[in-house]
Short mmCIF file of C-alpha atoms and ligand atoms in Angstrom, two decimals:
data_model
loop_
_atom_site.label_atom_id
_atom_site.label_comp_id
_atom_site.label_asym_id
_atom_site.label_seq_id
_atom_site.Cartn_x
_atom_site.Cartn_y
_atom_site.Cartn_z
CA MET A 1 -3.87 -22.14 54.29
CA ILE A 2 -7.59 -22.24 55.09
CA ALA A 3 -8.21 -25.93 54.37
CA VAL A 4 -7.83 -27.12 57.99
CA PRO A 5 -9.90 -24.42 59.74
CA ALA A 6 -12.52 -24.59 56.98
CA THR A 7 -12.80 -28.37 57.39
CA PHE A 8 -13.32 -27.98 61.14
CA ALA A 9 -15.85 -25.20 60.54
CA TRP A 10 -17.66 -27.38 58.00
CA LEU A 11 -17.97 -30.30 60.41
CA LEU A 12 -19.13 -27.96 63.18
CA ILE A 13 -21.81 -26.17 61.17
CA ALA A 14 -23.00 -29.46 59.66
CA ALA A 15 -23.36 -31.08 63.10
CA GLN A 16 -25.00 -28.12 64.81
CA SER A 17 -27.32 -27.41 61.84
CA LEU A 18 -28.42 -31.05 61.82
CA ILE A 19 -29.16 -31.16 65.54
CA PHE A 20 -31.03 -27.83 65.35
CA GLY A 21 -33.03 -28.84 62.28
CA THR A 22 -33.96 -32.38 63.33
CA ALA A 23 -35.00 -31.13 66.80
CA ALA A 24 -37.17 -28.45 65.16
CA PHE A 25 -38.70 -31.10 62.86
CA ALA A 26 -39.41 -33.37 65.83
CA LEU A 27 -41.38 -30.51 67.41
CA VAL A 28 -43.17 -29.63 64.15
CA THR A 29 -44.29 -33.25 63.60
CA ARG A 30 -45.35 -33.94 67.17
CA GLY A 31 -49.00 -34.08 66.12
CA LEU A 32 -48.46 -36.88 63.56
CA ALA A 33 -49.85 -40.35 64.28
CA SER A 34 -47.27 -42.21 66.35
CA ASP A 35 -47.22 -45.33 64.14
CA SER A 36 -46.10 -43.29 61.10
CA SER A 37 -43.32 -41.42 62.92
CA ILE A 38 -42.14 -44.33 65.08
CA ASP A 39 -38.84 -44.87 63.23
CA PHE A 40 -38.02 -41.14 63.17
CA ARG A 41 -38.55 -40.76 66.93
CA ARG A 42 -36.66 -43.96 67.72
CA ARG A 43 -33.59 -42.94 65.70
CA LEU A 44 -33.35 -39.28 66.78
CA PRO A 45 -31.63 -39.71 70.18
CA ALA A 46 -28.87 -41.86 68.62
CA LEU A 47 -28.30 -39.23 65.92
CA TRP A 48 -28.12 -36.43 68.48
CA ARG A 49 -25.68 -38.39 70.64
CA ALA A 50 -23.37 -39.12 67.71
CA LEU A 51 -23.44 -35.48 66.55
CA THR A 52 -22.86 -34.01 70.02
CA LEU A 53 -19.88 -36.35 70.46
CA ALA A 54 -18.53 -35.08 67.14
CA LEU A 55 -19.03 -31.47 68.34
CA LEU A 56 -17.28 -32.30 71.61
CA VAL A 57 -14.20 -33.55 69.74
CA ILE A 58 -14.06 -30.98 66.92
CA SER A 59 -14.90 -27.78 68.85
CA PRO A 60 -11.62 -27.54 70.85
CA LEU A 61 -9.66 -28.31 67.67
CA ALA A 62 -11.53 -25.58 65.76
CA PHE A 63 -10.85 -23.15 68.61
CA LEU A 64 -7.12 -23.97 68.56
CA GLU A 65 -7.01 -23.47 64.78
CA MET A 66 -8.60 -20.05 65.21
CA ALA A 67 -6.10 -19.20 67.96
CA CYS A 68 -3.25 -20.20 65.61
CA GLU A 69 -4.63 -17.91 62.89
CA MET A 70 -4.83 -15.03 65.37
CA ALA A 71 -1.35 -15.57 66.82
CA GLN A 72 0.14 -16.58 63.45
CA THR A 73 1.78 -19.59 64.99
CA ARG A 74 1.54 -23.38 65.36
CA TRP A 75 -0.64 -25.46 67.70
CA TRP A 76 2.09 -26.31 70.19
CA ARG A 77 3.20 -22.65 70.44
CA VAL A 78 -0.32 -21.27 70.84
CA MET A 79 -1.17 -23.45 73.87
CA PRO A 80 0.35 -21.09 76.49
CA LEU A 81 -1.61 -18.19 74.92
CA VAL A 82 -5.00 -19.94 75.20
CA PRO A 83 -6.02 -18.45 78.61
CA GLU A 84 -5.12 -14.93 77.40
CA ILE A 85 -6.97 -15.39 74.11
CA MET A 86 -10.07 -16.63 75.96
CA ARG A 87 -9.92 -13.71 78.39
CA GLU A 88 -8.85 -10.81 76.21
CA THR A 89 -10.20 -11.26 72.69
CA ASP A 90 -13.78 -11.02 71.44
CA ALA A 91 -13.59 -14.31 69.55
CA GLY A 92 -11.89 -16.04 72.51
CA ARG A 93 -14.66 -14.96 74.89
CA ALA A 94 -17.32 -16.16 72.41
CA TRP A 95 -15.50 -19.50 72.15
CA ARG A 96 -15.37 -19.86 75.96
CA TRP A 97 -19.18 -19.81 76.02
CA ARG A 98 -19.40 -21.94 72.89
CA LEU A 99 -17.28 -24.71 74.43
CA LEU A 100 -19.38 -24.58 77.59
CA ALA A 101 -22.60 -24.83 75.52
CA VAL A 102 -21.17 -27.85 73.66
CA MET A 103 -20.52 -29.62 76.97
CA VAL A 104 -24.05 -28.89 78.22
CA LEU A 105 -25.41 -30.09 74.86
CA ALA A 106 -23.48 -33.35 75.12
CA ILE A 107 -24.81 -33.94 78.64
CA ALA A 108 -28.38 -33.11 77.57
CA ALA A 109 -28.15 -35.57 74.67
CA TRP A 110 -27.38 -38.44 77.08
CA LEU A 111 -29.94 -37.54 79.77
CA PRO A 112 -32.99 -39.82 79.93
CA ILE A 113 -35.48 -36.97 79.46
CA ARG A 114 -38.85 -36.76 77.70
CA GLU A 115 -38.69 -36.51 73.92
CA ARG A 116 -40.25 -33.04 73.75
CA THR A 117 -37.96 -31.66 76.47
CA ALA A 118 -34.94 -33.17 74.72
CA ALA A 119 -35.95 -31.61 71.38
CA VAL A 120 -36.44 -28.17 72.97
CA ALA A 121 -33.07 -28.48 74.78
CA MET A 122 -31.27 -29.55 71.59
CA MET A 123 -32.79 -26.67 69.64
CA LEU A 124 -32.04 -24.03 72.25
CA LEU A 125 -28.47 -25.16 72.85
CA THR A 126 -27.60 -25.36 69.15
CA ALA A 127 -29.23 -21.92 68.71
CA VAL A 128 -26.75 -20.68 71.35
CA LEU A 129 -23.88 -22.34 69.44
CA MET A 130 -24.97 -20.58 66.25
CA LEU A 131 -25.11 -17.26 68.11
CA PHE A 132 -21.55 -17.60 69.39
CA GLY A 133 -20.49 -18.73 65.92
CA SER A 134 -21.96 -15.48 64.54
CA ILE A 135 -20.18 -13.40 67.18
CA ALA A 136 -16.80 -15.03 66.46
CA GLY A 137 -17.01 -14.43 62.69
CA HIS A 138 -17.17 -11.70 60.05
CA ALA A 139 -20.64 -10.52 61.15
CA ILE A 140 -19.12 -8.84 64.21
CA ASP A 141 -17.47 -6.27 61.91
CA PHE A 142 -20.89 -4.96 60.91
CA GLY A 143 -22.65 -4.70 64.29
CA ARG A 144 -25.51 -6.36 66.15
CA LEU A 145 -28.05 -6.34 63.32
CA SER A 146 -25.63 -8.29 61.14
CA ILE A 147 -24.99 -10.80 63.91
CA ALA A 148 -28.76 -11.31 64.24
CA ILE A 149 -29.20 -11.71 60.48
CA TYR A 150 -26.24 -14.12 60.30
CA TRP A 151 -27.87 -16.18 63.05
CA VAL A 152 -31.17 -16.27 61.13
CA HIS A 153 -29.23 -17.42 58.02
CA GLN A 154 -27.66 -20.30 59.94
CA ALA A 155 -30.97 -21.22 61.60
CA ALA A 156 -32.74 -21.34 58.21
CA ALA A 157 -29.95 -23.55 56.84
CA GLY A 158 -30.43 -25.86 59.83
CA LEU A 159 -34.21 -26.03 59.38
CA TRP A 160 -33.91 -27.01 55.73
CA LEU A 161 -31.17 -29.58 56.18
CA GLY A 162 -32.82 -30.96 59.33
CA ALA A 163 -36.20 -31.39 57.62
CA LEU A 164 -34.64 -33.32 54.71
CA VAL A 165 -32.56 -35.57 56.97
CA SER A 166 -35.58 -36.18 59.22
CA LEU A 167 -37.59 -37.35 56.21
CA MET A 168 -34.91 -39.93 55.41
CA LEU A 169 -34.45 -40.87 59.04
CA GLY A 170 -38.15 -41.71 59.44
CA CYS A 171 -38.13 -44.19 56.58
CA GLY A 172 -38.28 -47.70 57.98
CA ALA A 173 -40.07 -50.64 56.43
CA ASP A 174 -43.41 -50.33 54.60
CA PRO A 175 -46.28 -49.67 55.35
CA CYS A 176 -44.93 -47.25 58.01
CA GLN A 177 -42.59 -45.74 55.44
CA ALA A 178 -45.41 -44.84 53.04
CA GLN A 179 -47.46 -43.33 55.88
CA TRP A 180 -44.47 -41.32 57.14
CA ILE A 181 -43.57 -39.97 53.70
CA ARG A 182 -47.15 -38.91 53.00
CA ALA A 183 -47.52 -37.24 56.41
CA ALA A 184 -44.08 -35.63 56.72
CA THR A 185 -43.45 -34.46 53.13
CA PRO A 186 -45.88 -31.48 53.19
CA LYS A 187 -44.19 -30.25 56.38
CA VAL A 188 -40.73 -30.70 54.82
CA ALA A 189 -41.88 -28.80 51.72
CA ALA A 190 -43.29 -25.90 53.77
CA LEU A 191 -40.14 -25.64 55.91
CA ALA A 192 -37.90 -25.84 52.85
CA ALA A 193 -39.79 -23.08 51.01
CA ALA A 194 -39.64 -20.74 54.00
CA SER A 195 -35.95 -21.54 54.55
CA VAL A 196 -35.03 -20.86 50.92
CA ALA A 197 -36.72 -17.44 51.05
CA ILE A 198 -34.96 -16.56 54.31
CA LEU A 199 -31.58 -17.96 53.18
CA THR A 200 -31.73 -15.97 49.96
CA ALA A 201 -32.66 -12.68 51.66
CA THR A 202 -30.19 -12.99 54.54
CA GLY A 203 -27.44 -14.49 52.34
CA LEU A 204 -27.66 -11.64 49.82
CA PHE A 205 -27.62 -9.18 52.70
CA ALA A 206 -24.43 -10.74 54.13
CA ALA A 207 -22.84 -10.86 50.67
CA TYR A 208 -23.67 -7.19 50.02
CA GLN A 209 -22.08 -6.17 53.32
CA ARG A 210 -18.86 -7.99 52.49
CA ILE A 211 -18.60 -7.19 48.78
CA GLY A 212 -20.96 -4.25 48.16
CA TRP A 213 -21.68 -3.47 44.52
CA ASN A 214 -18.05 -4.23 43.56
CA LEU A 215 -19.19 -7.12 41.38
CA HIS A 216 -15.70 -7.57 39.90
CA LEU A 217 -14.73 -8.91 43.34
CA LEU A 218 -16.93 -11.94 42.59
CA THR A 219 -14.33 -13.06 40.08
CA ASP A 220 -11.17 -11.22 41.21
CA ALA A 221 -11.14 -12.15 44.90
CA MET A 222 -10.96 -15.57 46.54
CA TYR A 223 -13.96 -14.62 48.72
CA GLY A 224 -16.04 -13.68 45.68
CA ARG A 225 -15.12 -16.83 43.75
CA THR A 226 -16.03 -19.00 46.76
CA LEU A 227 -19.37 -17.21 46.96
CA LEU A 228 -20.01 -17.90 43.28
CA TRP A 229 -19.32 -21.63 43.82
CA LYS A 230 -21.72 -21.58 46.73
CA LEU A 231 -24.42 -19.90 44.64
CA ALA A 232 -23.91 -22.41 41.81
CA SER A 233 -24.29 -25.37 44.21
CA PHE A 234 -27.33 -23.69 45.78
CA ALA A 235 -28.90 -23.23 42.32
CA ILE A 236 -28.61 -26.98 41.63
CA VAL A 237 -30.34 -27.81 44.94
CA ILE A 238 -33.10 -25.35 44.07
CA LEU A 239 -33.63 -27.03 40.69
CA LEU A 240 -33.85 -30.44 42.34
CA ALA A 241 -36.18 -29.14 45.06
CA ALA A 242 -38.40 -27.46 42.45
CA HIS A 243 -38.58 -30.71 40.48
CA ASN A 244 -39.67 -32.57 43.63
CA ARG A 245 -42.26 -29.95 44.45
CA LEU A 246 -43.78 -29.67 40.97
CA ARG A 247 -43.47 -33.23 39.67
CA VAL A 248 -43.07 -35.72 42.51
CA ILE A 249 -44.90 -34.60 45.64
CA SER A 250 -48.34 -34.71 44.06
CA HIS A 251 -47.99 -38.46 43.32
CA LEU A 252 -46.91 -39.76 46.71
CA ASP A 253 -49.57 -42.47 46.66
CA GLU A 254 -47.45 -44.29 44.08
CA ALA A 255 -44.50 -46.33 45.39
CA ALA A 256 -42.34 -45.27 42.39
CA SER A 257 -42.84 -41.56 43.22
CA ARG A 258 -41.94 -42.17 46.85
CA GLU A 259 -38.75 -43.88 45.72
CA THR A 260 -37.91 -41.00 43.38
CA LEU A 261 -38.58 -38.55 46.18
CA LEU A 262 -36.21 -40.33 48.58
CA ARG A 263 -33.51 -40.55 45.93
CA ASN A 264 -33.82 -36.82 45.17
CA VAL A 265 -33.90 -35.90 48.86
CA ALA A 266 -30.68 -37.88 49.42
CA ALA A 267 -29.08 -35.95 46.52
CA GLU A 268 -30.35 -32.65 47.99
CA ILE A 269 -28.75 -33.52 51.34
CA VAL A 270 -25.39 -34.23 49.68
CA LEU A 271 -25.60 -30.96 47.71
CA LEU A 272 -26.53 -28.99 50.83
CA ALA A 273 -23.49 -30.50 52.56
CA VAL A 274 -21.46 -29.09 49.66
CA VAL A 275 -23.15 -25.67 50.15
CA LEU A 276 -22.21 -25.85 53.84
CA GLY A 277 -18.63 -26.59 52.77
CA TRP A 278 -18.54 -23.39 50.68
CA SER A 279 -20.08 -21.51 53.63
CA ALA A 280 -17.32 -22.76 55.93
CA MET A 281 -14.72 -21.64 53.35
CA LEU A 282 -16.37 -18.20 53.22
CA ALA A 283 -16.31 -17.91 57.01
CA ASN A 284 -12.55 -18.59 56.92
CA THR A 285 -11.66 -16.33 53.99
CA PRO A 286 -11.00 -12.64 54.69
CA PRO A 287 -13.59 -10.56 52.81
CA PRO A 288 -11.90 -8.60 49.98
CA HIS A 289 -10.29 -5.22 50.65
CA MET B 1 -48.27 -18.88 47.44
CA ARG B 2 -48.83 -15.24 46.53
CA THR B 3 -48.61 -14.19 50.21
CA ARG B 4 -45.41 -16.21 50.60
CA GLY B 5 -43.87 -14.53 47.56
CA ARG B 6 -44.80 -11.13 48.93
CA THR B 7 -43.30 -11.99 52.34
CA ALA B 8 -40.03 -13.05 50.68
CA LEU B 9 -39.96 -9.81 48.66
CA THR B 10 -40.60 -7.74 51.80
CA ILE B 11 -37.77 -9.53 53.66
CA LEU B 12 -35.42 -8.90 50.72
CA THR B 13 -36.35 -5.21 50.49
CA VAL B 14 -35.99 -4.66 54.24
CA ALA B 15 -32.63 -6.46 54.23
CA PHE B 16 -31.33 -4.22 51.44
CA VAL B 17 -32.63 -1.02 53.00
CA LEU B 18 -30.93 -1.97 56.27
CA GLY B 19 -27.88 -3.17 54.38
CA ALA B 20 -27.53 0.16 52.61
CA ALA B 21 -26.69 1.68 55.98
CA VAL B 22 -23.65 -0.57 56.38
CA PRO B 23 -21.77 -0.68 53.08
CA ALA B 24 -18.99 -3.15 52.33
CA ARG B 25 -15.75 -2.45 54.21
CA ALA B 26 -12.44 -4.16 54.54
CA HIS B 27 -11.24 -5.35 57.87
CA SER B 28 -8.54 -3.78 59.90
CA PHE B 29 -6.65 -1.79 57.35
CA PRO B 30 -5.45 1.74 58.19
CA GLU B 31 -8.03 4.44 57.56
CA GLN B 32 -5.86 7.30 58.79
CA GLU B 33 -2.25 7.55 59.98
CA SER B 34 -0.41 10.18 61.98
CA PRO B 35 2.14 11.09 60.69
CA SER B 36 0.45 10.13 57.43
CA ALA B 37 2.01 7.84 54.84
CA GLY B 38 4.66 9.67 52.80
CA GLN B 39 4.47 12.84 54.94
CA THR B 40 7.60 15.01 55.50
CA LEU B 41 7.71 16.62 58.95
CA SER B 42 9.78 19.62 59.99
CA ALA B 43 9.91 18.42 63.63
CA PRO B 44 10.13 14.83 64.92
CA PRO B 45 6.75 13.41 66.10
CA GLY B 46 6.33 12.24 69.72
CA GLU B 47 4.19 9.27 68.71
CA VAL B 48 2.78 7.35 65.77
CA SER B 49 -0.89 6.45 65.65
CA ILE B 50 -2.97 4.49 63.16
CA LYS B 51 -6.77 4.50 62.99
CA PHE B 52 -8.13 1.23 61.57
CA ASP B 53 -11.36 0.71 59.68
CA ALA B 54 -12.57 -1.99 62.11
CA PRO B 55 -11.77 -2.75 65.76
CA ILE B 56 -8.62 -4.76 66.46
CA GLU B 57 -7.48 -7.02 69.31
CA ASN B 58 -5.08 -5.35 71.76
CA LEU B 59 -3.43 -8.70 72.57
CA PHE B 60 -1.99 -9.11 69.07
CA ALA B 61 -1.42 -5.47 68.07
CA LYS B 62 2.18 -4.77 67.02
CA ILE B 63 3.75 -1.59 65.72
CA GLU B 64 7.37 -0.57 65.27
CA VAL B 65 9.06 2.49 63.77
CA ASP B 66 12.37 1.62 62.15
CA GLY B 67 15.03 4.12 61.17
CA ALA B 68 17.35 3.77 58.16
CA ASP B 69 19.83 2.08 60.54
CA GLY B 70 17.27 -0.71 61.12
CA LYS B 71 16.78 0.28 64.78
CA ASN B 72 13.26 0.32 66.25
CA TYR B 73 12.58 3.81 67.72
CA ALA B 74 9.23 2.91 69.31
CA VAL B 75 9.21 3.11 73.12
CA GLY B 76 7.09 0.91 75.42
CA ASP B 77 3.94 -1.03 74.53
CA PRO B 78 1.39 0.20 71.99
CA THR B 79 -1.90 1.53 73.37
CA LEU B 80 -5.36 1.05 71.90
CA THR B 81 -8.35 3.41 72.31
CA SER B 82 -11.48 2.02 73.99
CA ASP B 83 -13.31 1.68 70.64
CA GLY B 84 -10.49 -0.67 69.58
CA ARG B 85 -9.68 1.33 66.44
CA THR B 86 -6.74 3.64 67.11
CA LEU B 87 -3.35 2.13 67.89
CA SER B 88 -0.56 4.43 69.12
CA ILE B 89 3.03 4.10 70.21
CA LYS B 90 5.41 6.64 71.79
CA LEU B 91 8.67 7.40 70.01
CA GLY B 92 12.19 8.09 71.25
CA ALA B 93 14.16 11.06 69.88
CA LEU B 94 14.14 10.82 66.08
CA ALA B 95 17.06 12.23 64.10
CA PRO B 96 16.38 13.57 60.60
CA GLY B 97 15.84 10.73 58.17
CA VAL B 98 13.34 8.30 56.67
CA TYR B 99 11.35 6.07 59.05
CA THR B 100 9.32 2.98 58.27
CA VAL B 101 6.20 2.24 60.35
CA LYS B 102 5.50 -1.51 60.38
CA TRP B 103 2.19 -2.68 61.81
CA ALA B 104 0.57 -6.10 62.31
CA VAL B 105 -2.90 -6.52 63.84
CA VAL B 106 -5.72 -9.02 64.28
CA CYS B 107 -9.23 -7.78 63.54
CA ILE B 108 -11.98 -8.76 66.02
CA ASP B 109 -13.23 -11.11 63.27
CA THR B 110 -9.90 -13.01 63.88
CA HIS B 111 -8.22 -12.20 60.54
CA HIS B 112 -4.62 -11.05 60.52
CA THR B 113 -3.44 -8.04 58.49
CA ASN B 114 -0.10 -6.20 58.31
CA GLY B 115 1.58 -3.47 56.34
CA SER B 116 4.07 -0.65 56.40
CA TYR B 117 4.51 2.94 55.25
CA ILE B 118 7.17 5.63 55.53
CA PHE B 119 7.44 9.21 56.75
CA THR B 120 10.41 11.57 56.72
CA VAL B 121 11.79 13.90 59.40
CA LYS B 122 13.58 16.92 57.88
CA GLY B 123 16.83 18.17 59.37
CA PRO B 124 17.09 21.75 60.72
CA GLY B 125 17.25 24.22 57.82
CA ALA B 126 16.68 21.40 55.29
C1 HEM C 301 -28.61 -16.86 47.84
C2 HEM C 301 -28.10 -17.78 48.60
C3 HEM C 301 -27.01 -17.57 49.64
C4 HEM C 301 -26.12 -16.53 49.77
C5 HEM C 301 -25.96 -15.29 48.91
C6 HEM C 301 -25.31 -16.82 50.94
C7 HEM C 301 -24.27 -16.03 51.40
C8 HEM C 301 -23.59 -16.23 52.57
C9 HEM C 301 -22.57 -15.35 53.09
C10 HEM C 301 -22.05 -14.09 52.39
C11 HEM C 301 -22.17 -15.85 54.29
C12 HEM C 301 -21.17 -15.19 55.22
C13 HEM C 301 -19.82 -15.87 55.25
C14 HEM C 301 -18.85 -15.05 56.07
O1 HEM C 301 -18.23 -14.13 55.53
O2 HEM C 301 -18.70 -15.34 57.27
C15 HEM C 301 -22.90 -17.07 54.53
C16 HEM C 301 -22.75 -17.89 55.63
C17 HEM C 301 -23.40 -19.10 55.78
N1 HEM C 301 -24.28 -19.68 54.90
FE1 HEM C 301 -25.03 -18.83 53.21
N2 HEM C 301 -25.73 -18.02 51.48
C18 HEM C 301 -26.76 -18.51 50.69
C19 HEM C 301 -27.41 -19.69 50.86
C20 HEM C 301 -27.10 -20.62 51.82
C21 HEM C 301 -27.62 -21.95 51.90
C22 HEM C 301 -28.59 -22.57 50.90
C23 HEM C 301 -27.09 -22.54 53.01
C24 HEM C 301 -27.28 -23.94 53.54
C25 HEM C 301 -28.36 -24.60 53.50
C26 HEM C 301 -26.24 -21.57 53.65
C27 HEM C 301 -25.55 -21.78 54.83
C28 HEM C 301 -24.70 -20.88 55.42
C29 HEM C 301 -24.08 -21.07 56.72
C30 HEM C 301 -24.29 -22.28 57.65
C31 HEM C 301 -23.27 -19.96 56.96
C32 HEM C 301 -22.42 -19.71 58.19
C33 HEM C 301 -21.02 -20.25 58.00
C34 HEM C 301 -20.19 -20.13 59.28
O3 HEM C 301 -20.34 -19.19 60.04
O4 HEM C 301 -19.33 -20.98 59.50
N3 HEM C 301 -26.25 -20.42 52.89
N4 HEM C 301 -23.77 -17.27 53.47
#
């Protein structure tokens, strides 16, 4: 039954991707006029605090679920094994560092530090979380290069999602909203395009390692079918993103286009959350034999 | 736009060239057994060892060798080589007969796999 661990994994990757991506976007848009980005900068710390609290609660539960899968037992029976799992298994050791990084992240989110320092800290600490996530997953079967590529895949996902959520987050009342959309959208579009290229290359690489050219596994194995669902959801986001890029972005001076853009961006965020859900399922499904 | 397209294509090509070096594999299934699955031996083996296709966790590695009487003839704890891939267990004195090796392991990627196979020890003059 992978529903419970996959749900935990989904919440974890969504939270850490969002913190990573919004922190990166805060750094990328530092040069923008302060009156246009005022709402974005005001709302960021609250978002980070809420997400780090979520990570603080879900991470130990996700670790326990993984321990249950390894020991093939229930939560209450796995408890006495936790110290041994953390000491003696690769995934347990990775989780020890991951839990520590989550605690540091939560503290950093509540410290009254300068905005730029906070953004750098959030980015670095979530990058560390992604690294330990890569080490405690399928990528470890294929060596260091695969772990690095898996990390890049997760980082690109975070950049894309974070840029889209940042755009929504910065929308307060007009005229600030119009200024923010006009200033931030080109940066969102550039980040999204780069992320899509990186996600496609690294995602296909990871898929090839797990499935090879055995294309029948795409339909015959649970892992392959999940991957197909993920690709289908990804294709819909791409269509929506392409529509925004080709039809909407060039008319941002018109209020109606800005409204359309925000509506489409909200839909893209929901669809990307679905893609993250499929990714979490993949991470919890044994690759086919 | 053209440069961006070219960069994406380069990344894809590099990924596939690198990927070609590490083809798809399954995780923690036996690659080689000793005695091998289905083998008939003229003398009883002193140990059973299984080489897996990916490293496994020592903490959760289990292996037993059951005779037709249902008794486990494995002696002591299983040992794992330093690369984490070969699991062995010493055996007590095996009488002629059919033995079933049952294994259960956890791959370092946390997934659980198990399985079994048989080998036969021939009696003297059989
Ligand atoms: C061509 C497109 C894509 C392909 C072929 C692809 C494929 C994959 C594969 C094979 C994995 C490894 C799962 C495993 O066995 O552990 C993975 C993980 C992941 N993918 Fe993708 N992916 C693609 C696009 C995306 C997109 C658009 C996103 C989100 C924006 C995304 C987010 C992730 C994340 C966050 C993980 C890590 C999951 C975890 O460790 O919990 N991927 N992807």
